[in-house]
Amino acid sequence: MTTTRATPVRLTQFAHGGGCACKIPPGELEDVLTGLTATTSAVGAPLLVGLATGDDAAVVPLPAPAGGPARALVSTADFFTPVVDDPYDFGRIAAANALSDVYAMGGRPAVAVNLLAWPRDVLSFDLAREVLRGGLDIAAEAGCPVGGGHSVDDPEPKYGMAVTGLADPARLLRNDTGRPGTPLSLTKPLGIGVLNNRHKATGERFEQAVAAMTTLNREASEAALAAGVTCATDVTGFGLLGHLHKLARASGVTAVVDTAAVPYLDGAREAVRDGYVSGGTRRNLEWVAPHTDFGDTDPHTRLLLADAQTSGGLLVAGEIPGAPVIGELVPRGPHSIVLR
């Protein structure tokens, strides 16, 4: 479903990229981070999750209260340039995306702070207020208080959150615990990136994309934990293939994907066919190509599988209600990903 809606200011026109497609390419980022690995927390205990596997958030063990359960602190930050023109929706999407990293670790958001960059001489602060209102509403839906934040004057508008959560250290969702014989499930359809790129180019509004991006991954995370799942990640700027490669590499397995089982948003294939593919998506595909057996997968499907998602779903090593099974993990082979 598409609609065209008049917007006084098109936020996407003030940014060189949009949403998670504006991330630094994964290969370049890994080069930057080489050797910058901290392994010990401030309380003297080893980090439960750090930089080593490129997981969704850092996890720090906390001292257990007397007679109470063990706890872990989950810490993350995420912000980006506008992915849609509507400022309220931009705020909702950015907040849902930032909260997702906590859910992807099996945690519960406890508190968030805003991260706002705004071209104060170019865009009205009324628009900034709407962005912040959208973020506040999504955080309220998540039951997560927002305690202020930080703002800077910037040539491009950007918004997101730093989020702190709590988790059971014995029941984390990690990207390095996948085991052969485990099915792979995906909780949101792909195609967000190409629809957003079309929106930026044409002004068409895709309600199905906005609905997907503003849906919290809370229920998916809770379902995964209830099913005893230990391995998951969220699918964002590096696309399904990029995040799946990181999961398979960290877990020492190969991921086999049934391309016919992967769900897509309405209009996604048409957007690829018509050329609305971001540079971030093409860089994702280039990064995973040496590690992927593409078989006879057609070029458009390859691009959709690498599509840079914003506030995408969870990729779960296991089965949960309502999520299609898109493949399985098998013993490590020559490639980290095989498409069939």
PDB file of N, CA and C in Angstrom, residues 18-26 186 188-195 197 234-246 257 259 262-264 268-269 272 276-292 294 297-310 312 315 326 337 339:
ATOM      1  N   GLY A  18      19.926   7.518   4.479  1.00  0.00           N
ATOM      2  CA  GLY A  18      18.737   7.414   5.312  1.00  0.00           C
ATOM      3  C   GLY A  18      18.758   6.198   6.211  1.00  0.00           C
ATOM      4  N   GLY A  19      18.416   6.393   7.492  1.00  0.00           N
ATOM      5  CA  GLY A  19      18.295   5.275   8.417  1.00  0.00           C
ATOM      6  C   GLY A  19      19.579   4.481   8.537  1.00  0.00           C
ATOM      7  N   CYS A  20      19.431   3.173   8.728  1.00  0.00           N
ATOM      8  CA  CYS A  20      20.608   2.322   8.924  1.00  0.00           C
ATOM      9  C   CYS A  20      21.444   2.154   7.654  1.00  0.00           C
ATOM     10  N   ALA A  21      20.916   2.612   6.508  1.00  0.00           N
ATOM     11  CA  ALA A  21      21.724   2.573   5.284  1.00  0.00           C
ATOM     12  C   ALA A  21      22.872   3.566   5.340  1.00  0.00           C
ATOM     13  N   CYS A  22      22.852   4.493   6.312  1.00  0.00           N
ATOM     14  CA  CYS A  22      23.930   5.480   6.416  1.00  0.00           C
ATOM     15  C   CYS A  22      25.071   4.980   7.306  1.00  0.00           C
ATOM     16  N   LYS A  23      24.996   3.730   7.758  1.00  0.00           N
ATOM     17  CA  LYS A  23      26.068   3.190   8.585  1.00  0.00           C
ATOM     18  C   LYS A  23      27.376   3.091   7.810  1.00  0.00           C
ATOM     19  N   ILE A  24      28.484   3.145   8.529  1.00  0.00           N
ATOM     20  CA  ILE A  24      29.785   2.851   7.923  1.00  0.00           C
ATOM     21  C   ILE A  24      29.760   1.407   7.440  1.00  0.00           C
ATOM     22  N   PRO A  25      30.233   1.111   6.219  1.00  0.00           N
ATOM     23  CA  PRO A  25      30.186  -0.257   5.699  1.00  0.00           C
ATOM     24  C   PRO A  25      30.828  -1.252   6.656  1.00  0.00           C
ATOM     25  N   PRO A  26      30.274  -2.475   6.734  1.00  0.00           N
ATOM     26  CA  PRO A  26      30.743  -3.438   7.739  1.00  0.00           C
ATOM     27  C   PRO A  26      32.220  -3.782   7.637  1.00  0.00           C
ATOM     28  N   LEU A 186      12.779 -15.653  10.981  1.00  0.00           N
ATOM     29  CA  LEU A 186      12.880 -14.203  10.776  1.00  0.00           C
ATOM     30  C   LEU A 186      11.551 -13.574  11.151  1.00  0.00           C
ATOM     31  N   LYS A 188      10.419 -10.249  10.977  1.00  0.00           N
ATOM     32  CA  LYS A 188       9.833  -9.182  10.164  1.00  0.00           C
ATOM     33  C   LYS A 188      10.237  -9.402   8.713  1.00  0.00           C
ATOM     34  N   PRO A 189       9.378  -9.041   7.778  1.00  0.00           N
ATOM     35  CA  PRO A 189       9.749  -9.172   6.365  1.00  0.00           C
ATOM     36  C   PRO A 189      10.833  -8.182   5.974  1.00  0.00           C
ATOM     37  N   LEU A 190      11.565  -8.514   4.916  1.00  0.00           N
ATOM     38  CA  LEU A 190      12.595  -7.636   4.375  1.00  0.00           C
ATOM     39  C   LEU A 190      11.985  -6.650   3.375  1.00  0.00           C
ATOM     40  N   GLY A 191      12.803  -5.700   2.957  1.00  0.00           N
ATOM     41  CA  GLY A 191      12.382  -4.735   1.953  1.00  0.00           C
ATOM     42  C   GLY A 191      12.223  -3.325   2.472  1.00  0.00           C
ATOM     43  N   ILE A 192      12.477  -3.132   3.769  1.00  0.00           N
ATOM     44  CA  ILE A 192      12.350  -1.795   4.352  1.00  0.00           C
ATOM     45  C   ILE A 192      13.275  -0.804   3.651  1.00  0.00           C
ATOM     46  N   GLY A 193      14.498  -1.224   3.377  1.00  0.00           N
ATOM     47  CA  GLY A 193      15.489  -0.313   2.808  1.00  0.00           C
ATOM     48  C   GLY A 193      15.107   0.207   1.433  1.00  0.00           C
ATOM     49  N   VAL A 194      14.693  -0.691   0.547  1.00  0.00           N
ATOM     50  CA  VAL A 194      14.366  -0.248  -0.815  1.00  0.00           C
ATOM     51  C   VAL A 194      13.103   0.606  -0.829  1.00  0.00           C
ATOM     52  N   LEU A 195      12.147   0.313   0.052  1.00  0.00           N
ATOM     53  CA  LEU A 195      10.946   1.154   0.123  1.00  0.00           C
ATOM     54  C   LEU A 195      11.284   2.534   0.683  1.00  0.00           C
ATOM     55  N   ASN A 197      14.152   3.986   0.344  1.00  0.00           N
ATOM     56  CA  ASN A 197      14.898   4.675  -0.707  1.00  0.00           C
ATOM     57  C   ASN A 197      13.943   5.230  -1.764  1.00  0.00           C
ATOM     58  N   ASP A 234      19.480  -8.888  15.635  1.00  0.00           N
ATOM     59  CA  ASP A 234      18.477  -8.166  14.851  1.00  0.00           C
ATOM     60  C   ASP A 234      19.042  -7.833  13.480  1.00  0.00           C
ATOM     61  N   VAL A 235      18.147  -7.628  12.527  1.00  0.00           N
ATOM     62  CA  VAL A 235      18.530  -7.386  11.139  1.00  0.00           C
ATOM     63  C   VAL A 235      18.354  -5.903  10.863  1.00  0.00           C
ATOM     64  N   THR A 236      19.475  -5.201  10.739  1.00  0.00           N
ATOM     65  CA  THR A 236      19.419  -3.759  10.532  1.00  0.00           C
ATOM     66  C   THR A 236      20.301  -3.376   9.337  1.00  0.00           C
ATOM     67  N   GLY A 237      21.240  -2.475   9.547  1.00  0.00           N
ATOM     68  CA  GLY A 237      21.934  -1.844   8.434  1.00  0.00           C
ATOM     69  C   GLY A 237      22.784  -2.738   7.565  1.00  0.00           C
ATOM     70  N   PHE A 238      23.221  -3.886   8.074  1.00  0.00           N
ATOM     71  CA  PHE A 238      24.055  -4.778   7.268  1.00  0.00           C
ATOM     72  C   PHE A 238      23.233  -5.798   6.490  1.00  0.00           C
ATOM     73  N   GLY A 239      21.903  -5.697   6.585  1.00  0.00           N
ATOM     74  CA  GLY A 239      21.042  -6.589   5.827  1.00  0.00           C
ATOM     75  C   GLY A 239      20.999  -7.994   6.403  1.00  0.00           C
ATOM     76  N   LEU A 240      20.056  -8.796   5.924  1.00  0.00           N
ATOM     77  CA  LEU A 240      19.953 -10.174   6.404  1.00  0.00           C
ATOM     78  C   LEU A 240      21.259 -10.926   6.189  1.00  0.00           C
ATOM     79  N   LEU A 241      21.845 -10.802   4.991  1.00  0.00           N
ATOM     80  CA  LEU A 241      23.066 -11.552   4.708  1.00  0.00           C
ATOM     81  C   LEU A 241      24.221 -11.100   5.586  1.00  0.00           C
ATOM     82  N   GLY A 242      24.348  -9.798   5.814  1.00  0.00           N
ATOM     83  CA  GLY A 242      25.442  -9.301   6.641  1.00  0.00           C
ATOM     84  C   GLY A 242      25.343  -9.768   8.075  1.00  0.00           C
ATOM     85  N   HIS A 243      24.168  -9.662   8.663  1.00  0.00           N
ATOM     86  CA  HIS A 243      24.002 -10.095  10.052  1.00  0.00           C
ATOM     87  C   HIS A 243      24.062 -11.612  10.171  1.00  0.00           C
ATOM     88  N   LEU A 244      23.576 -12.314   9.157  1.00  0.00           N
ATOM     89  CA  LEU A 244      23.666 -13.775   9.177  1.00  0.00           C
ATOM     90  C   LEU A 244      25.116 -14.237   9.048  1.00  0.00           C
ATOM     91  N   HIS A 245      25.887 -13.550   8.225  1.00  0.00           N
ATOM     92  CA  HIS A 245      27.317 -13.884   8.113  1.00  0.00           C
ATOM     93  C   HIS A 245      28.012 -13.708   9.452  1.00  0.00           C
ATOM     94  N   LYS A 246      27.726 -12.614  10.153  1.00  0.00           N
ATOM     95  CA  LYS A 246      28.351 -12.393  11.462  1.00  0.00           C
ATOM     96  C   LYS A 246      27.945 -13.474  12.453  1.00  0.00           C
ATOM     97  N   VAL A 257      20.064 -20.854   3.602  1.00  0.00           N
ATOM     98  CA  VAL A 257      18.847 -20.052   3.499  1.00  0.00           C
ATOM     99  C   VAL A 257      17.991 -20.559   2.347  1.00  0.00           C
ATOM    100  N   THR A 259      15.663 -19.368  -0.013  1.00  0.00           N
ATOM    101  CA  THR A 259      15.308 -18.028  -0.481  1.00  0.00           C
ATOM    102  C   THR A 259      13.812 -17.884  -0.741  1.00  0.00           C
ATOM    103  N   VAL A 262      11.827 -16.665   2.485  1.00  0.00           N
ATOM    104  CA  VAL A 262      12.077 -15.354   3.091  1.00  0.00           C
ATOM    105  C   VAL A 262      10.919 -14.410   2.763  1.00  0.00           C
ATOM    106  N   PRO A 263      10.297 -13.782   3.768  1.00  0.00           N
ATOM    107  CA  PRO A 263       9.165 -12.874   3.511  1.00  0.00           C
ATOM    108  C   PRO A 263       9.642 -11.474   3.138  1.00  0.00           C
ATOM    109  N   TYR A 264       8.843 -10.795   2.293  1.00  0.00           N
ATOM    110  CA  TYR A 264       9.145  -9.430   1.862  1.00  0.00           C
ATOM    111  C   TYR A 264       7.914  -8.550   2.006  1.00  0.00           C
ATOM    112  N   ALA A 268       8.345  -4.377  -2.320  1.00  0.00           N
ATOM    113  CA  ALA A 268       9.805  -4.416  -2.215  1.00  0.00           C
ATOM    114  C   ALA A 268      10.441  -4.870  -3.529  1.00  0.00           C
ATOM    115  N   ARG A 269       9.911  -5.923  -4.122  1.00  0.00           N
ATOM    116  CA  ARG A 269      10.514  -6.409  -5.374  1.00  0.00           C
ATOM    117  C   ARG A 269      10.388  -5.375  -6.482  1.00  0.00           C
ATOM    118  N   VAL A 272      13.111  -2.751  -6.037  1.00  0.00           N
ATOM    119  CA  VAL A 272      14.416  -3.211  -6.539  1.00  0.00           C
ATOM    120  C   VAL A 272      14.433  -3.183  -8.057  1.00  0.00           C
ATOM    121  N   TYR A 276      15.616   1.357  -6.909  1.00  0.00           N
ATOM    122  CA  TYR A 276      15.695   2.110  -5.655  1.00  0.00           C
ATOM    123  C   TYR A 276      16.515   1.334  -4.621  1.00  0.00           C
ATOM    124  N   VAL A 277      17.787   1.179  -4.926  1.00  0.00           N
ATOM    125  CA  VAL A 277      18.704   0.399  -4.085  1.00  0.00           C
ATOM    126  C   VAL A 277      19.775   1.341  -3.544  1.00  0.00           C
ATOM    127  N   SER A 278      19.945   1.350  -2.222  1.00  0.00           N
ATOM    128  CA  SER A 278      20.915   2.268  -1.608  1.00  0.00           C
ATOM    129  C   SER A 278      22.341   1.779  -1.806  1.00  0.00           C
ATOM    130  N   GLY A 279      23.272   2.719  -1.688  1.00  0.00           N
ATOM    131  CA  GLY A 279      24.685   2.341  -1.732  1.00  0.00           C
ATOM    132  C   GLY A 279      25.047   1.417  -0.589  1.00  0.00           C
ATOM    133  N   GLY A 280      24.399   1.606   0.577  1.00  0.00           N
ATOM    134  CA  GLY A 280      24.660   0.731   1.717  1.00  0.00           C
ATOM    135  C   GLY A 280      24.313  -0.713   1.426  1.00  0.00           C
ATOM    136  N   THR A 281      23.204  -0.937   0.717  1.00  0.00           N
ATOM    137  CA  THR A 281      22.807  -2.296   0.349  1.00  0.00           C
ATOM    138  C   THR A 281      23.826  -2.915  -0.590  1.00  0.00           C
ATOM    139  N   ARG A 282      24.290  -2.154  -1.560  1.00  0.00           N
ATOM    140  CA  ARG A 282      25.272  -2.692  -2.507  1.00  0.00           C
ATOM    141  C   ARG A 282      26.597  -3.002  -1.794  1.00  0.00           C
ATOM    142  N   ARG A 283      26.973  -2.174  -0.817  1.00  0.00           N
ATOM    143  CA  ARG A 283      28.196  -2.450  -0.061  1.00  0.00           C
ATOM    144  C   ARG A 283      28.020  -3.696   0.814  1.00  0.00           C
ATOM    145  N   ASN A 284      26.823  -3.884   1.364  1.00  0.00           N
ATOM    146  CA  ASN A 284      26.560  -5.110   2.127  1.00  0.00           C
ATOM    147  C   ASN A 284      26.776  -6.342   1.265  1.00  0.00           C
ATOM    148  N   LEU A 285      26.217  -6.306   0.052  1.00  0.00           N
ATOM    149  CA  LEU A 285      26.327  -7.461  -0.834  1.00  0.00           C
ATOM    150  C   LEU A 285      27.778  -7.714  -1.224  1.00  0.00           C
ATOM    151  N   GLU A 286      28.516  -6.658  -1.473  1.00  0.00           N
ATOM    152  CA  GLU A 286      29.933  -6.792  -1.816  1.00  0.00           C
ATOM    153  C   GLU A 286      30.717  -7.420  -0.665  1.00  0.00           C
ATOM    154  N   TRP A 287      30.371  -7.033   0.581  1.00  0.00           N
ATOM    155  CA  TRP A 287      31.081  -7.550   1.753  1.00  0.00           C
ATOM    156  C   TRP A 287      30.852  -9.042   1.956  1.00  0.00           C
ATOM    157  N   VAL A 288      29.613  -9.491   1.771  1.00  0.00           N
ATOM    158  CA  VAL A 288      29.317 -10.904   2.048  1.00  0.00           C
ATOM    159  C   VAL A 288      29.619 -11.816   0.866  1.00  0.00           C
ATOM    160  N   ALA A 289      29.825 -11.262  -0.322  1.00  0.00           N
ATOM    161  CA  ALA A 289      29.990 -12.092  -1.522  1.00  0.00           C
ATOM    162  C   ALA A 289      31.084 -13.145  -1.392  1.00  0.00           C
ATOM    163  N   PRO A 290      32.278 -12.824  -0.843  1.00  0.00           N
ATOM    164  CA  PRO A 290      33.317 -13.864  -0.739  1.00  0.00           C
ATOM    165  C   PRO A 290      32.954 -14.999   0.223  1.00  0.00           C
ATOM    166  N   HIS A 291      31.960 -14.775   1.061  1.00  0.00           N
ATOM    167  CA  HIS A 291      31.602 -15.752   2.091  1.00  0.00           C
ATOM    168  C   HIS A 291      30.288 -16.466   1.790  1.00  0.00           C
ATOM    169  N   THR A 292      29.739 -16.224   0.578  1.00  0.00           N
ATOM    170  CA  THR A 292      28.411 -16.723   0.253  1.00  0.00           C
ATOM    171  C   THR A 292      28.420 -17.548  -1.016  1.00  0.00           C
ATOM    172  N   PHE A 294      26.000 -18.291  -3.668  1.00  0.00           N
ATOM    173  CA  PHE A 294      24.727 -17.745  -4.122  1.00  0.00           C
ATOM    174  C   PHE A 294      23.913 -18.729  -4.946  1.00  0.00           C
ATOM    175  N   THR A 297      20.660 -17.947  -7.350  1.00  0.00           N
ATOM    176  CA  THR A 297      19.816 -16.847  -6.878  1.00  0.00           C
ATOM    177  C   THR A 297      19.933 -15.645  -7.815  1.00  0.00           C
ATOM    178  N   ASP A 298      18.798 -15.084  -8.222  1.00  0.00           N
ATOM    179  CA  ASP A 298      18.816 -13.987  -9.185  1.00  0.00           C
ATOM    180  C   ASP A 298      19.325 -12.702  -8.539  1.00  0.00           C
ATOM    181  N   PRO A 299      19.797 -11.748  -9.350  1.00  0.00           N
ATOM    182  CA  PRO A 299      20.400 -10.521  -8.815  1.00  0.00           C
ATOM    183  C   PRO A 299      19.463  -9.699  -7.934  1.00  0.00           C
ATOM    184  N   HIS A 300      18.181  -9.620  -8.272  1.00  0.00           N
ATOM    185  CA  HIS A 300      17.254  -8.832  -7.458  1.00  0.00           C
ATOM    186  C   HIS A 300      17.072  -9.448  -6.068  1.00  0.00           C
ATOM    187  N   THR A 301      16.984 -10.768  -6.023  1.00  0.00           N
ATOM    188  CA  THR A 301      16.848 -11.433  -4.721  1.00  0.00           C
ATOM    189  C   THR A 301      18.105 -11.232  -3.883  1.00  0.00           C
ATOM    190  N   ARG A 302      19.257 -11.283  -4.502  1.00  0.00           N
ATOM    191  CA  ARG A 302      20.506 -11.048  -3.768  1.00  0.00           C
ATOM    192  C   ARG A 302      20.495  -9.665  -3.125  1.00  0.00           C
ATOM    193  N   LEU A 303      20.044  -8.669  -3.879  1.00  0.00           N
ATOM    194  CA  LEU A 303      19.988  -7.311  -3.337  1.00  0.00           C
ATOM    195  C   LEU A 303      18.993  -7.212  -2.184  1.00  0.00           C
ATOM    196  N   LEU A 304      17.842  -7.864  -2.301  1.00  0.00           N
ATOM    197  CA  LEU A 304      16.860  -7.826  -1.220  1.00  0.00           C
ATOM    198  C   LEU A 304      17.387  -8.514   0.039  1.00  0.00           C
ATOM    199  N   LEU A 305      18.123  -9.594  -0.135  1.00  0.00           N
ATOM    200  CA  LEU A 305      18.678 -10.293   1.020  1.00  0.00           C
ATOM    201  C   LEU A 305      19.770  -9.470   1.699  1.00  0.00           C
ATOM    202  N   ALA A 306      20.389  -8.560   0.953  1.00  0.00           N
ATOM    203  CA  ALA A 306      21.406  -7.668   1.520  1.00  0.00           C
ATOM    204  C   ALA A 306      20.849  -6.290   1.839  1.00  0.00           C
ATOM    205  N   ASP A 307      19.554  -6.086   1.625  1.00  0.00           N
ATOM    206  CA  ASP A 307      18.931  -4.777   1.795  1.00  0.00           C
ATOM    207  C   ASP A 307      19.170  -4.217   3.197  1.00  0.00           C
ATOM    208  N   ALA A 308      19.651  -2.997   3.265  1.00  0.00           N
ATOM    209  CA  ALA A 308      19.937  -2.349   4.554  1.00  0.00           C
ATOM    210  C   ALA A 308      18.631  -2.019   5.259  1.00  0.00           C
ATOM    211  N   GLN A 309      18.304  -2.775   6.279  1.00  0.00           N
ATOM    212  CA  GLN A 309      17.056  -2.582   7.022  1.00  0.00           C
ATOM    213  C   GLN A 309      17.232  -1.522   8.100  1.00  0.00           C
ATOM    214  N   THR A 310      16.150  -0.860   8.430  1.00  0.00           N
ATOM    215  CA  THR A 310      16.085   0.037   9.581  1.00  0.00           C
ATOM    216  C   THR A 310      15.007  -0.498  10.504  1.00  0.00           C
ATOM    217  N   GLY A 312      14.631  -3.488  11.675  1.00  0.00           N
ATOM    218  CA  GLY A 312      14.149  -4.769  11.172  1.00  0.00           C
ATOM    219  C   GLY A 312      13.828  -5.733  12.298  1.00  0.00           C
ATOM    220  N   LEU A 315      16.487 -12.136  13.829  1.00  0.00           N
ATOM    221  CA  LEU A 315      16.903 -13.373  13.178  1.00  0.00           C
ATOM    222  C   LEU A 315      17.216 -14.352  14.299  1.00  0.00           C
ATOM    223  N   ILE A 326      13.235 -19.744   7.703  1.00  0.00           N
ATOM    224  CA  ILE A 326      13.826 -19.388   6.413  1.00  0.00           C
ATOM    225  C   ILE A 326      15.076 -20.201   6.091  1.00  0.00           C
ATOM    226  N   ILE A 337      27.512 -18.732   4.356  1.00  0.00           N
ATOM    227  CA  ILE A 337      26.120 -18.695   3.911  1.00  0.00           C
ATOM    228  C   ILE A 337      25.982 -19.460   2.604  1.00  0.00           C
ATOM    229  N   LEU A 339      22.858 -20.124  -0.265  1.00  0.00           N
ATOM    230  CA  LEU A 339      21.501 -19.801  -0.695  1.00  0.00           C
ATOM    231  C   LEU A 339      20.974 -20.907  -1.586  1.00  0.00           C
TER     232      LEU A 339
END
